[in-house]
């Protein structure tokens, strides 16, 4: 099955071609089914590859497929080749599996939209690029996928481009990502000049020759991480992600929660052999991750748009993943990436179902009491909320707990405290969202109340499937302390560089501390839930009641970061360009060009006086010329 | 005093000079055209004289060519002059300065 590796990205690309050229003007059902079937086919091939990989001995679980030699210049060579190993296989399964469900959901959600076919073309194209990103066996193929998903993200955020706000949200995402990509590109250049290759599997052994803390490795890691902060919406480049919610909700679920935004985490884990060599870069990653987790979680506490809450929640959860990377718990990061894809995909699709049922209303202050009207959505949303809050038994508990435990274990107690606080906020804002949306009295308009309905089967079935995964998805990583064998950790371990020794599968004696921490994080989650319960359950907060105190205003306005960026960066740039336009462009460049023109024109004005138009003047000139020529000739002949 | 080659050439030069001065100084287009003819014939004279002196036939043949060309030139030139007269109502060359830069 691994010989067919190339089919995995090929199917979605085929879907793009079919929907672009062949299925023009065909009914929605066919267009959507073809697009979903293509991703489903990729998923099947990926499962086949996974089974084959399982059958191999743990140390040689990798398969590289070279399609063609892509760029060969001097001694630089880049192959267009795919790599299937423990890490990329998990990503392939998550990407194709979650994408398939979201494609199915979208057939219901986008029903009747005039851009229906265009939507599925973009969605398939996105899956293709995402698969390039995770399957590439070198940084350059990864970069192509990286840029491609950025493009699709831009196209899909601005999908309803006639709304100027949505179009500019797309531009914002694109530009913010560009800033990060700049770092990623520099990192690739530096990797090539340092190692002479860009292939992951070739760099890994070479990197071992460098001492821990080598300057060039630190530079590479920091530049790579700059790329990751852009794509994965970390401080300071996170502001695009909340705005990205302007796109259709399935897009938010697929691109801006489950897959694309995790690309940065994937890239850091993929480069773990470099990061472990650089304690400085590790600290930067851990701190940025932890601070982002807390920062975004606090903003999420007071947001009133259902998708904005989930967006800040995503930023926060990505922060957790980077925190895990930063303390060397790479497997925990990927584990959380996977469980997050399930429950955050579920939550976004659930919010989409709510928005659909509420006739495009997104303000949770105007919802309430939807529990009885949309039972399937409610129950699946509850599962997702419990999973993200970290309630034992669900996927989010195992992964988030592993991250917090590994942070504690690596003696970063301050980081652990930040993470635990963020976890408390997470439980609080998610249950605030749940109570405001599904409990209490209905607060919307009469016509909305009359119209509220459960979503069609095409939308609820993916919800149920994702809910099931949000429950069972965590059991592949049950820690040793709870009697599990953590097969997920064991599976990924051969890929993880062991240089720092801050992590590993070994546990000595009775893990008392681990039990204590586990209880602490459950208590924290329960406290958050109870606080949200006492504040919001059974109450019917009016629009005015939310967002009164100055602290709330600060949070509601997202710490005014957007305004700060505008004043500190955008406005000075605009002013600078105006100066350049006035003095450099109009003054210097235009002045030089016009100067040349007017000089020649003036010279011409002088010379053109010779051209009198009187024929006899020309004849005189000609005669004088003849006389001069003759004199010269005679002079030479006779003289 | 015998008429020698030098006399012919001198006459030819004088006629040519008159022609040139006429072309350069006169204002009437018809006079200018006649002066051009005068220059051509001055050259013809020198050709014939030199042919006689060198006992050479070829120069005389060139004279015939010149006569033919001059005839054509007069035909075309007069036609142009007639249209100029119709268009501008003048034969003064100073009035025809449309090519002034």
XYZ file of C-alpha atoms in Angstrom:
740
model
C 0.000 0.000 0.000
C 2.932 2.330 0.642
C 3.860 2.115 -3.047
C 0.635 3.999 -3.635
C 1.691 6.810 -1.336
C 1.522 9.313 -4.195
C -2.198 8.590 -4.520
C -2.936 10.228 -1.174
C -2.355 13.813 -2.362
C -3.302 12.921 -5.924
C -6.958 12.144 -5.143
C -7.827 15.605 -3.785
C -5.972 17.173 -6.726
C -8.045 15.016 -9.050
C -11.113 16.323 -7.239
C -9.996 19.882 -7.995
C -9.560 19.059 -11.690
C -12.873 17.215 -11.941
C -14.854 19.923 -10.203
C -13.143 22.708 -12.124
C -13.456 21.323 -15.636
C -15.786 18.344 -15.789
C -18.586 18.928 -13.305
C -19.403 22.485 -14.332
C -23.122 23.068 -13.959
C -23.777 19.681 -12.325
C -26.114 19.418 -9.306
C -24.762 20.192 -5.828
C -25.079 16.620 -4.591
C -22.763 15.292 -7.304
C -20.190 18.067 -6.916
C -20.050 17.657 -3.149
C -20.033 13.861 -3.282
C -17.129 13.750 -5.734
C -15.101 16.143 -3.589
C -15.830 14.172 -0.417
C -15.210 10.824 -2.121
C -11.748 11.942 -3.257
C -10.733 12.799 0.292
C -12.331 9.563 1.489
C -10.229 7.620 -1.032
C -7.092 9.317 0.315
C -8.142 8.303 3.802
C -8.509 4.671 2.727
C -5.044 4.657 1.129
C -3.611 6.280 4.251
C -5.149 3.568 6.437
C -3.615 0.938 4.160
C -0.219 2.597 4.489
C -0.638 2.818 8.242
C -1.365 -0.905 8.528
C 1.710 -1.700 6.453
C 3.828 0.611 8.608
C 2.525 -1.148 11.727
C 3.810 -4.418 10.321
C 7.384 -3.142 10.021
C 9.940 -3.285 12.833
C 9.836 -0.086 14.893
C 13.299 1.168 13.929
C 12.767 0.977 10.165
C 9.253 2.363 9.959
C 9.787 4.767 7.152
C 9.200 4.780 3.454
C 10.427 7.444 1.088
C 8.952 7.739 -2.364
C 10.759 9.904 -4.882
C 8.533 11.134 -7.661
C 11.069 13.107 -9.670
C 14.141 15.261 -9.317
C 12.635 18.645 -8.863
C 15.403 21.256 -8.679
C 19.041 20.553 -9.468
C 21.277 23.630 -9.518
C 25.002 23.271 -8.933
C 25.373 21.166 -5.828
C 21.873 21.979 -4.622
C 19.331 19.254 -5.200
C 15.715 19.022 -4.129
C 13.618 15.966 -4.861
C 9.869 15.983 -5.155
C 9.511 13.115 -2.729
C 7.163 11.928 -0.028
C 8.025 10.450 3.322
C 5.789 8.107 5.262
C 6.962 7.551 8.809
C 5.389 7.450 12.244
C 4.849 11.211 12.401
C 3.646 11.957 8.879
C 1.390 8.882 8.962
C -0.500 10.220 11.976
C -0.829 13.584 10.262
C -2.054 11.957 7.034
C -4.701 10.015 8.919
C -5.854 13.048 10.907
C -5.878 15.362 7.891
C -7.702 13.021 5.529
C -10.050 11.627 8.189
C -11.170 14.952 9.645
C -11.271 16.526 6.176
C -13.527 13.763 4.927
C -16.037 14.361 7.723
C -15.930 18.101 7.164
C -16.461 17.647 3.432
C -19.576 15.593 4.149
C -20.769 18.216 6.627
C -20.150 20.980 4.102
C -22.500 19.394 1.580
C -25.271 20.126 4.067
C -23.909 23.417 5.367
C -23.165 25.066 2.019
C -26.442 23.896 0.473
C -27.847 26.616 -1.742
C -24.753 28.815 -1.736
C -24.027 30.149 -5.206
C -20.328 29.416 -4.747
C -20.976 25.764 -3.863
C -18.704 24.252 -6.518
C -15.997 26.859 -5.943
C -16.094 26.054 -2.224
C -15.400 22.379 -2.809
C -12.644 23.153 -5.313
C -10.896 25.304 -2.707
C -11.499 22.719 0.001
C -10.012 19.895 -2.097
C -7.095 22.095 -3.075
C -6.501 22.804 0.573
C -6.405 19.085 1.413
C -3.934 18.533 -1.430
C -1.548 21.212 -0.166
C -1.956 20.115 3.444
C -0.953 16.594 2.426
C 2.078 17.967 0.552
C 3.007 19.802 3.729
C 2.881 16.743 5.975
C 4.182 14.213 3.439
C 7.123 16.116 1.973
C 10.441 14.498 2.789
C 12.348 17.759 2.716
C 11.815 21.324 3.815
C 11.179 22.601 0.303
C 8.253 20.290 -0.476
C 6.959 21.135 2.974
C 7.314 24.814 2.139
C 5.277 24.417 -1.054
C 2.479 22.823 0.955
C 2.956 25.472 3.618
C 2.428 28.286 1.109
C -0.375 26.414 -0.633
C -2.452 26.024 2.513
C -1.846 29.706 3.209
C -3.277 30.524 -0.205
C -6.331 28.296 0.311
C -6.832 29.784 3.754
C -6.866 33.259 2.188
C -9.282 32.181 -0.533
C -11.649 30.544 1.938
C -11.609 33.260 4.600
C -12.591 35.736 1.923
C -14.976 33.231 0.371
C -17.867 35.669 0.644
C -15.687 38.362 -0.843
C -18.459 40.848 -1.556
C -18.449 41.634 2.178
C -15.478 43.966 2.544
C -14.837 42.958 6.187
C -14.497 39.327 5.173
C -12.272 40.134 2.223
C -9.950 42.174 4.425
C -9.878 39.392 7.048
C -8.522 37.183 4.261
C -5.862 39.734 3.418
C -4.918 40.073 7.069
C -4.402 36.316 7.392
C -2.303 36.274 4.249
C -0.048 39.146 5.312
C 0.443 37.909 8.887
C 1.391 34.510 7.511
C 3.813 36.123 5.087
C 5.745 37.616 7.997
C 6.195 34.153 9.474
C 6.975 32.565 6.105
C 9.837 34.987 5.717
C 11.455 33.400 8.771
C 10.752 29.884 7.529
C 12.338 30.633 4.170
C 15.457 32.082 5.790
C 15.614 28.986 7.976
C 15.586 26.746 4.891
C 18.415 28.782 3.333
C 20.410 28.507 6.532
C 19.747 24.773 6.799
C 21.052 24.263 3.308
C 24.200 26.335 3.806
C 24.841 24.558 7.108
C 24.111 20.946 6.198
C 24.234 20.944 2.401
C 20.893 19.158 2.257
C 17.290 19.887 3.103
C 16.082 16.314 3.539
C 14.803 15.574 7.052
C 16.284 12.105 7.275
C 19.689 13.279 6.042
C 19.890 16.260 8.388
C 18.985 14.321 11.537
C 22.256 12.325 11.817
C 24.331 15.334 10.671
C 22.868 17.511 13.416
C 24.246 15.146 16.061
C 27.724 16.404 15.220
C 26.872 19.858 16.554
C 27.329 20.667 20.238
C 24.300 21.624 22.305
C 23.730 25.347 22.046
C 25.536 25.817 18.719
C 24.784 29.316 17.429
C 23.822 28.333 13.912
C 21.371 25.686 15.144
C 19.764 28.208 17.483
C 19.409 30.640 14.584
C 17.787 27.972 12.403
C 15.400 26.967 15.180
C 14.369 30.528 15.975
C 13.720 31.246 12.288
C 11.738 28.029 11.915
C 9.746 28.956 14.988
C 9.054 32.383 13.495
C 7.390 30.562 10.611
C 5.463 28.462 13.113
C 4.184 31.519 15.016
C 2.702 32.851 11.803
C 1.022 29.662 10.633
C -0.022 28.453 14.079
C -1.182 31.852 15.317
C 1.143 32.331 18.295
C 2.198 35.572 19.938
C 2.858 38.001 18.363
C 1.395 36.932 15.011
C -1.881 35.416 16.282
C -4.305 38.259 15.458
C -5.249 36.866 12.059
C -6.834 33.683 13.401
C -9.786 35.227 15.272
C -10.502 37.356 12.201
C -10.285 34.254 10.024
C -13.677 33.253 11.419
C -15.179 35.374 8.647
C -14.975 32.301 6.423
C -17.697 29.644 6.236
C -17.833 27.590 9.448
C -16.607 24.280 7.923
C -13.512 26.219 6.874
C -12.992 27.395 10.429
C -13.321 23.804 11.571
C -11.012 22.286 8.978
C -8.360 24.918 8.335
C -8.421 27.213 11.309
C -8.815 24.598 14.013
C -8.057 21.031 12.997
C -5.348 20.998 10.362
C -3.579 24.017 8.885
C -2.944 25.911 12.098
C -1.295 22.823 13.542
C 1.263 22.873 10.721
C 3.608 24.923 12.873
C 3.489 22.302 15.630
C 4.104 19.563 13.077
C 7.067 21.476 11.655
C 8.637 21.986 15.074
C 8.178 18.312 15.975
C 9.524 17.301 12.564
C 12.613 19.426 13.304
C 12.968 18.126 16.858
C 16.514 16.926 16.106
C 17.434 20.603 15.683
C 15.376 22.041 18.518
C 16.731 19.645 21.135
C 20.197 20.985 20.338
C 19.204 24.522 21.201
C 18.102 25.137 24.812
C 17.525 28.805 23.985
C 15.119 28.017 21.167
C 13.370 25.461 23.376
C 12.854 28.078 26.066
C 11.528 30.549 23.526
C 9.081 27.967 22.168
C 7.905 26.967 25.637
C 7.435 30.523 26.847
C 5.719 31.772 23.714
C 3.443 28.727 23.833
C 2.561 29.115 27.500
C 1.988 32.860 27.269
C -0.147 32.455 24.156
C -2.177 29.754 25.894
C -2.953 32.055 28.802
C -3.282 35.263 26.804
C -5.779 33.849 24.311
C -7.697 31.983 27.020
C -8.274 35.201 28.968
C -9.582 36.951 25.852
C -11.869 33.984 25.265
C -13.470 34.531 28.678
C -15.599 37.472 27.569
C -16.120 37.124 23.809
C -19.729 37.109 22.701
C -19.402 35.674 19.189
C -19.670 31.880 19.334
C -16.950 31.442 16.713
C -14.660 34.043 18.303
C -14.705 32.098 21.578
C -13.700 28.963 19.719
C -11.083 30.875 17.731
C -9.347 32.162 20.863
C -9.685 28.712 22.312
C -7.819 27.357 19.272
C -5.018 29.898 19.687
C -4.819 28.898 23.328
C -4.718 25.150 22.608
C -2.009 25.676 19.986
C -0.102 27.446 22.739
C -0.371 24.250 24.806
C 1.106 22.260 21.931
C 4.066 24.616 21.643
C 4.505 24.513 25.400
C 4.818 20.738 25.052
C 7.368 21.111 22.240
C 9.316 23.614 24.294
C 9.737 21.277 27.233
C 10.749 18.442 24.931
C 7.463 16.531 25.111
C 7.093 16.250 21.345
C 4.879 13.193 21.464
C 2.537 14.969 23.862
C 2.369 17.879 21.394
C 1.378 15.592 18.525
C -1.025 13.720 20.797
C -2.739 16.959 21.734
C -2.676 18.032 18.087
C -4.614 14.883 17.195
C -7.175 15.007 20.006
C -7.582 18.765 19.437
C -8.336 18.092 15.770
C -11.197 15.844 16.892
C -12.797 17.935 19.587
C -12.138 21.377 18.100
C -13.355 20.189 14.705
C -16.416 18.901 16.518
C -16.964 22.152 18.411
C -16.650 24.268 15.276
C -18.992 22.050 13.305
C -21.366 22.170 16.274
C -21.217 25.965 16.298
C -21.871 25.855 12.556
C -24.930 23.741 13.211
C -26.100 26.286 15.813
C -25.491 29.198 13.441
C -27.319 27.305 10.704
C -30.278 26.632 12.986
C -30.312 30.222 14.260
C -30.522 31.719 10.750
C -26.912 32.967 10.721
C -26.944 34.429 14.217
C -23.516 34.231 15.884
C -24.016 36.286 19.064
C -24.368 33.977 22.087
C -26.137 36.740 24.006
C -29.051 36.242 21.610
C -29.163 32.458 21.934
C -30.106 30.250 24.871
C -32.348 27.264 25.434
C -31.261 25.455 22.289
C -30.791 22.212 24.217
C -34.272 20.909 23.516
C -34.512 22.327 20.006
C -31.217 20.897 18.712
C -30.615 17.745 20.760
C -27.960 16.099 18.556
C -25.993 19.309 18.296
C -26.287 19.813 22.046
C -25.075 16.354 23.040
C -22.158 16.312 20.627
C -21.226 19.866 21.639
C -21.304 18.762 25.269
C -18.885 15.947 24.485
C -16.528 18.366 22.758
C -16.757 20.835 25.637
C -16.032 18.153 28.244
C -13.119 16.926 26.118
C -11.500 20.345 25.791
C -12.112 21.152 29.458
C -10.076 18.113 30.418
C -12.661 15.898 32.090
C -11.206 12.418 32.739
C -12.170 9.751 30.271
C -12.274 12.010 27.236
C -9.535 12.649 24.694
C -8.577 16.132 25.848
C -7.880 14.974 29.379
C -5.115 12.557 28.414
C -3.344 14.897 26.025
C -3.587 18.098 28.044
C -2.681 16.289 31.227
C 0.370 14.794 29.569
C 1.510 18.267 28.499
C 1.072 19.722 31.994
C 2.764 16.718 33.592
C 5.747 16.870 31.229
C 6.087 20.592 31.897
C 6.106 19.942 35.622
C 8.481 17.011 35.226
C 10.991 19.195 33.381
C 11.054 21.515 36.452
C 9.461 24.455 34.673
C 7.095 25.209 37.528
C 6.250 28.734 36.369
C 5.322 27.430 32.932
C 3.219 24.759 34.586
C 1.385 27.381 36.624
C 0.687 29.425 33.494
C -0.557 26.324 31.692
C -2.766 25.325 34.615
C -4.273 28.818 34.757
C -4.965 28.651 31.034
C -6.606 25.255 31.555
C -8.834 26.804 34.232
C -9.831 29.599 31.842
C -10.500 27.002 29.134
C -12.950 25.087 31.307
C -14.609 28.364 32.305
C -15.102 29.913 28.876
C -16.201 26.662 27.247
C -18.919 26.083 29.828
C -19.912 29.745 29.698
C -20.380 29.199 25.957
C -22.325 25.986 26.550
C -24.637 27.498 29.185
C -25.307 30.684 27.246
C -26.050 28.801 24.050
C -28.000 25.758 25.112
C -29.476 26.548 28.556
C -31.830 29.157 29.943
C -34.493 30.983 27.990
C -34.346 31.789 24.307
C -33.175 35.403 23.896
C -33.334 35.824 20.129
C -36.095 37.361 18.014
C -39.506 35.777 17.530
C -38.878 34.823 13.921
C -35.595 33.141 14.872
C -37.360 31.221 17.639
C -39.973 30.042 15.197
C -37.326 28.994 12.710
C -34.848 27.132 14.989
C -34.440 23.542 13.833
C -32.025 20.646 14.103
C -29.573 20.414 11.209
C -29.940 17.786 8.478
C -28.399 14.313 8.736
C -25.473 15.248 6.502
C -24.395 17.685 9.201
C -25.244 15.747 12.351
C -23.596 12.456 11.347
C -20.098 14.010 11.101
C -20.807 15.585 14.494
C -21.573 12.177 15.985
C -18.494 10.559 14.416
C -16.245 13.332 15.706
C -17.880 13.103 19.129
C -17.051 9.407 19.232
C -13.442 10.177 18.330
C -13.333 12.922 20.948
C -14.122 10.237 23.496
C -12.056 7.288 22.308
C -9.260 9.253 20.607
C -7.429 9.649 23.907
C -7.114 5.963 24.654
C -4.167 5.510 22.297
C -2.159 7.569 24.770
C -3.186 6.419 28.239
C -0.156 7.104 30.449
C 1.690 4.419 32.403
C 0.538 5.987 35.651
C -3.037 5.063 34.800
C -2.148 1.513 33.881
C -1.917 2.198 30.127
C 1.092 1.543 27.944
C 0.916 4.826 26.020
C 1.285 3.180 22.587
C 1.083 6.594 20.946
C 4.239 7.693 22.726
C 6.025 4.417 21.904
C 4.989 4.696 18.283
C 6.502 8.164 17.835
C 9.560 7.634 20.005
C 12.005 6.411 17.287
C 11.638 9.795 15.594
C 12.316 11.860 18.670
C 15.848 12.982 19.281
C 16.928 12.071 22.804
C 19.705 14.609 23.299
C 18.275 16.591 26.187
C 16.956 13.593 28.066
C 14.217 15.744 29.576
C 11.608 13.272 28.437
C 11.217 9.607 27.660
C 9.010 6.689 28.368
C 10.716 5.506 31.501
C 9.032 5.915 34.848
C 10.741 5.138 38.108
C 8.819 3.868 41.104
C 5.332 4.959 42.051
C 4.445 8.137 40.116
C 2.934 9.904 43.138
C 3.618 13.355 41.746
C 1.880 12.423 38.511
C -1.240 11.324 40.403
C -1.246 14.508 42.435
C -0.933 16.671 39.330
C -3.640 14.727 37.591
C -6.010 15.344 40.510
C -4.978 18.999 40.554
C -5.772 19.513 36.881
C -9.127 17.767 37.223
C -9.952 19.961 40.209
C -8.929 23.028 38.208
C -11.214 22.030 35.356
C -14.103 21.345 37.744
C -13.592 24.715 39.438
C -13.767 26.441 36.073
C -16.946 24.578 35.226
C -18.550 25.337 38.585
C -17.685 29.007 38.335
C -19.232 29.216 34.876
C -22.250 27.315 36.223
C -22.827 29.696 39.096
C -22.445 32.756 36.883
C -24.322 31.759 33.775
C -26.598 28.774 34.340
C -30.218 29.733 34.803
C -29.433 33.411 34.331
C -30.503 35.335 31.306
C -27.835 37.975 30.930
C -28.928 40.928 28.871
C -26.755 42.349 26.150
C -25.816 45.229 28.457
C -24.895 43.007 31.415
C -21.934 41.533 29.574
C -18.818 43.652 29.376
C -19.146 46.361 32.031
C -16.053 46.525 34.207
C -12.778 47.879 32.886
C -11.134 44.447 33.093
C -13.924 43.023 30.979
C -13.599 45.833 28.484
C -9.858 45.204 28.272
C -10.480 41.531 27.548
C -13.433 42.153 25.287
C -11.275 44.448 23.184
C -8.552 41.788 23.092
C -6.042 43.907 25.053
C -6.280 46.402 22.161
C -3.573 44.445 20.386
C -5.084 45.106 16.976
C -5.168 48.829 17.734
C -1.601 48.710 19.038
C -0.401 46.977 15.881
C -2.293 49.533 13.851
C -0.725 52.504 15.648
C 2.749 51.046 16.063
C 3.220 49.315 12.720
C 0.531 49.984 10.123
C 0.190 53.739 10.586
C 3.961 54.473 10.629
C 4.305 52.301 7.524
C 1.577 54.254 5.782
C 3.206 57.531 6.824
C 6.598 56.295 5.654
C 5.170 55.256 2.289
C 3.575 58.652 1.933
C 6.957 60.267 2.575
C 8.598 57.961 0.077
C 5.885 58.657 -2.463
C 6.296 62.398 -2.033
C 10.063 62.784 -1.890
C 11.624 59.671 -3.358
C 9.117 58.805 -6.024
C 7.692 62.136 -7.145
C 10.746 64.187 -6.109
C 13.752 62.076 -7.031
C 12.705 59.378 -9.485
C 10.092 61.344 -11.380
C 12.325 64.414 -11.167
C 15.240 62.581 -12.783
C 13.096 61.149 -15.554
C 11.384 64.466 -16.247
C 14.769 66.217 -16.052
C 16.210 64.054 -18.835
C 13.103 64.658 -20.918
C 13.051 68.431 -20.534
C 16.810 68.722 -21.153
C 16.488 66.919 -24.471
C 13.383 68.880 -25.322
C 15.177 72.170 -24.633
C 18.155 71.111 -26.740
C 15.763 70.162 -29.534
C 14.136 73.576 -29.293
C 17.497 75.161 -30.033
C 18.450 72.829 -32.861
C 15.069 72.859 -34.606
C 15.551 76.508 -35.596
C 17.848 75.208 -38.383
C 14.815 73.538 -39.880
C 13.324 76.712 -41.405
C 11.065 75.076 -43.942
C 12.472 77.426 -46.574
C 13.850 75.147 -49.308
C 16.448 77.620 -50.426
C 18.112 77.632 -47.005
C 18.577 73.912 -47.324
C 19.976 74.397 -50.806
C 22.453 76.954 -49.460
C 23.582 74.540 -46.763
C 23.944 71.794 -49.331
C 25.986 74.019 -51.669
C 28.221 75.132 -48.818
C 28.727 71.486 -47.948
C 29.641 70.633 -51.504
C 32.076 73.527 -51.640
C 33.663 72.454 -48.358
C 33.965 68.838 -49.500
C 35.461 69.839 -52.825
C 37.922 72.167 -51.114
C 38.978 69.384 -48.814
C 39.460 66.966 -51.672
C 41.376 69.473 -53.738
C 43.441 70.391 -50.728
C 44.545 66.792 -50.236
C 45.048 66.057 -53.935
C 46.956 69.234 -54.720
C 48.443 70.078 -51.368
C 42.385 82.474 -81.231
C 41.379 78.846 -81.363
C 38.623 77.669 -79.117
C 40.202 75.171 -76.728
C 38.915 72.801 -74.126
C 39.557 75.268 -71.359
C 37.135 77.749 -72.940
C 34.356 75.211 -73.058
C 34.947 74.225 -69.452
C 35.064 77.831 -68.363
C 31.756 78.542 -70.083
C 30.296 75.433 -68.536
C 31.454 76.536 -65.074
C 30.018 80.026 -65.567
C 26.656 78.630 -66.699
C 26.618 76.233 -63.740
C 27.441 79.072 -61.338
C 24.602 81.173 -62.769
C 22.282 78.195 -62.324
C 23.357 77.656 -58.704
C 22.985 81.330 -57.856
C 19.562 81.342 -59.483
C 18.396 78.343 -57.459
C 19.714 79.859 -54.233
C 18.518 83.419 -54.650
C 15.467 83.637 -56.894
C 12.014 83.408 -55.330
C 9.914 82.382 -58.292
C 9.540 78.608 -58.543
C 9.494 78.627 -62.353
C 12.758 80.560 -62.518
C 14.271 78.124 -60.010
C 13.186 75.221 -62.173
C 14.742 76.889 -65.231
C 17.966 77.416 -63.295
C 18.071 73.721 -62.461
C 17.774 73.045 -66.209
C 20.581 75.502 -66.802
C 22.816 73.602 -64.362
C 22.041 70.317 -66.078
C 22.910 71.742 -69.470
C 26.096 73.314 -68.157
C 27.175 69.850 -67.109
C 26.109 68.489 -70.504
C 28.333 71.034 -72.172
C 31.356 69.956 -70.153
C 30.615 66.311 -70.925
C 30.449 66.946 -74.653
C 33.582 69.067 -74.643
C 35.535 66.465 -72.688
C 34.231 63.692 -75.008
C 35.469 65.603 -78.028
C 38.800 66.205 -76.343
C 39.300 62.551 -75.339
C 37.701 61.115 -78.478
C 35.379 59.201 -76.261
C 31.780 58.137 -77.094
C 30.606 57.151 -73.631
C 30.385 60.657 -72.217
C 28.093 61.627 -75.102
C 25.814 58.721 -74.208
C 25.554 60.041 -70.645
C 24.446 63.391 -72.078
C 21.495 61.643 -73.691
C 20.597 60.100 -70.382
C 20.758 63.499 -68.742
C 18.489 64.974 -71.412
C 15.928 62.226 -70.868
C 15.996 62.664 -67.124
C 15.733 66.429 -67.512
C 12.681 66.037 -69.733
C 11.007 63.808 -67.160
C 11.993 66.186 -64.407
C 10.475 69.141 -66.192
C 7.257 67.212 -66.754
C 6.965 66.241 -63.085
C 8.261 69.573 -61.835
C 5.772 71.614 -63.861
C 2.936 69.344 -62.727
C 3.930 69.987 -59.109
C 4.136 73.707 -59.772
C 0.620 73.718 -61.227
C -0.795 71.979 -58.174
C 1.108 74.366 -55.889
C -0.415 77.275 -57.791
C -3.899 75.769 -57.471
C -3.435 75.084 -53.768
C -1.621 78.225 -52.624
C -2.199 80.767 -55.389
C 1.460 81.805 -55.340
C 4.735 80.889 -56.958
C 6.817 82.448 -54.131
C 9.032 79.799 -52.617
C 9.171 81.607 -49.242
C 5.444 80.985 -48.810
C 6.047 77.218 -48.949
C 7.528 76.646 -45.480
C 5.224 73.926 -44.115
C 8.302 71.830 -43.217
C 9.540 74.410 -40.710
C 10.656 72.643 -37.490
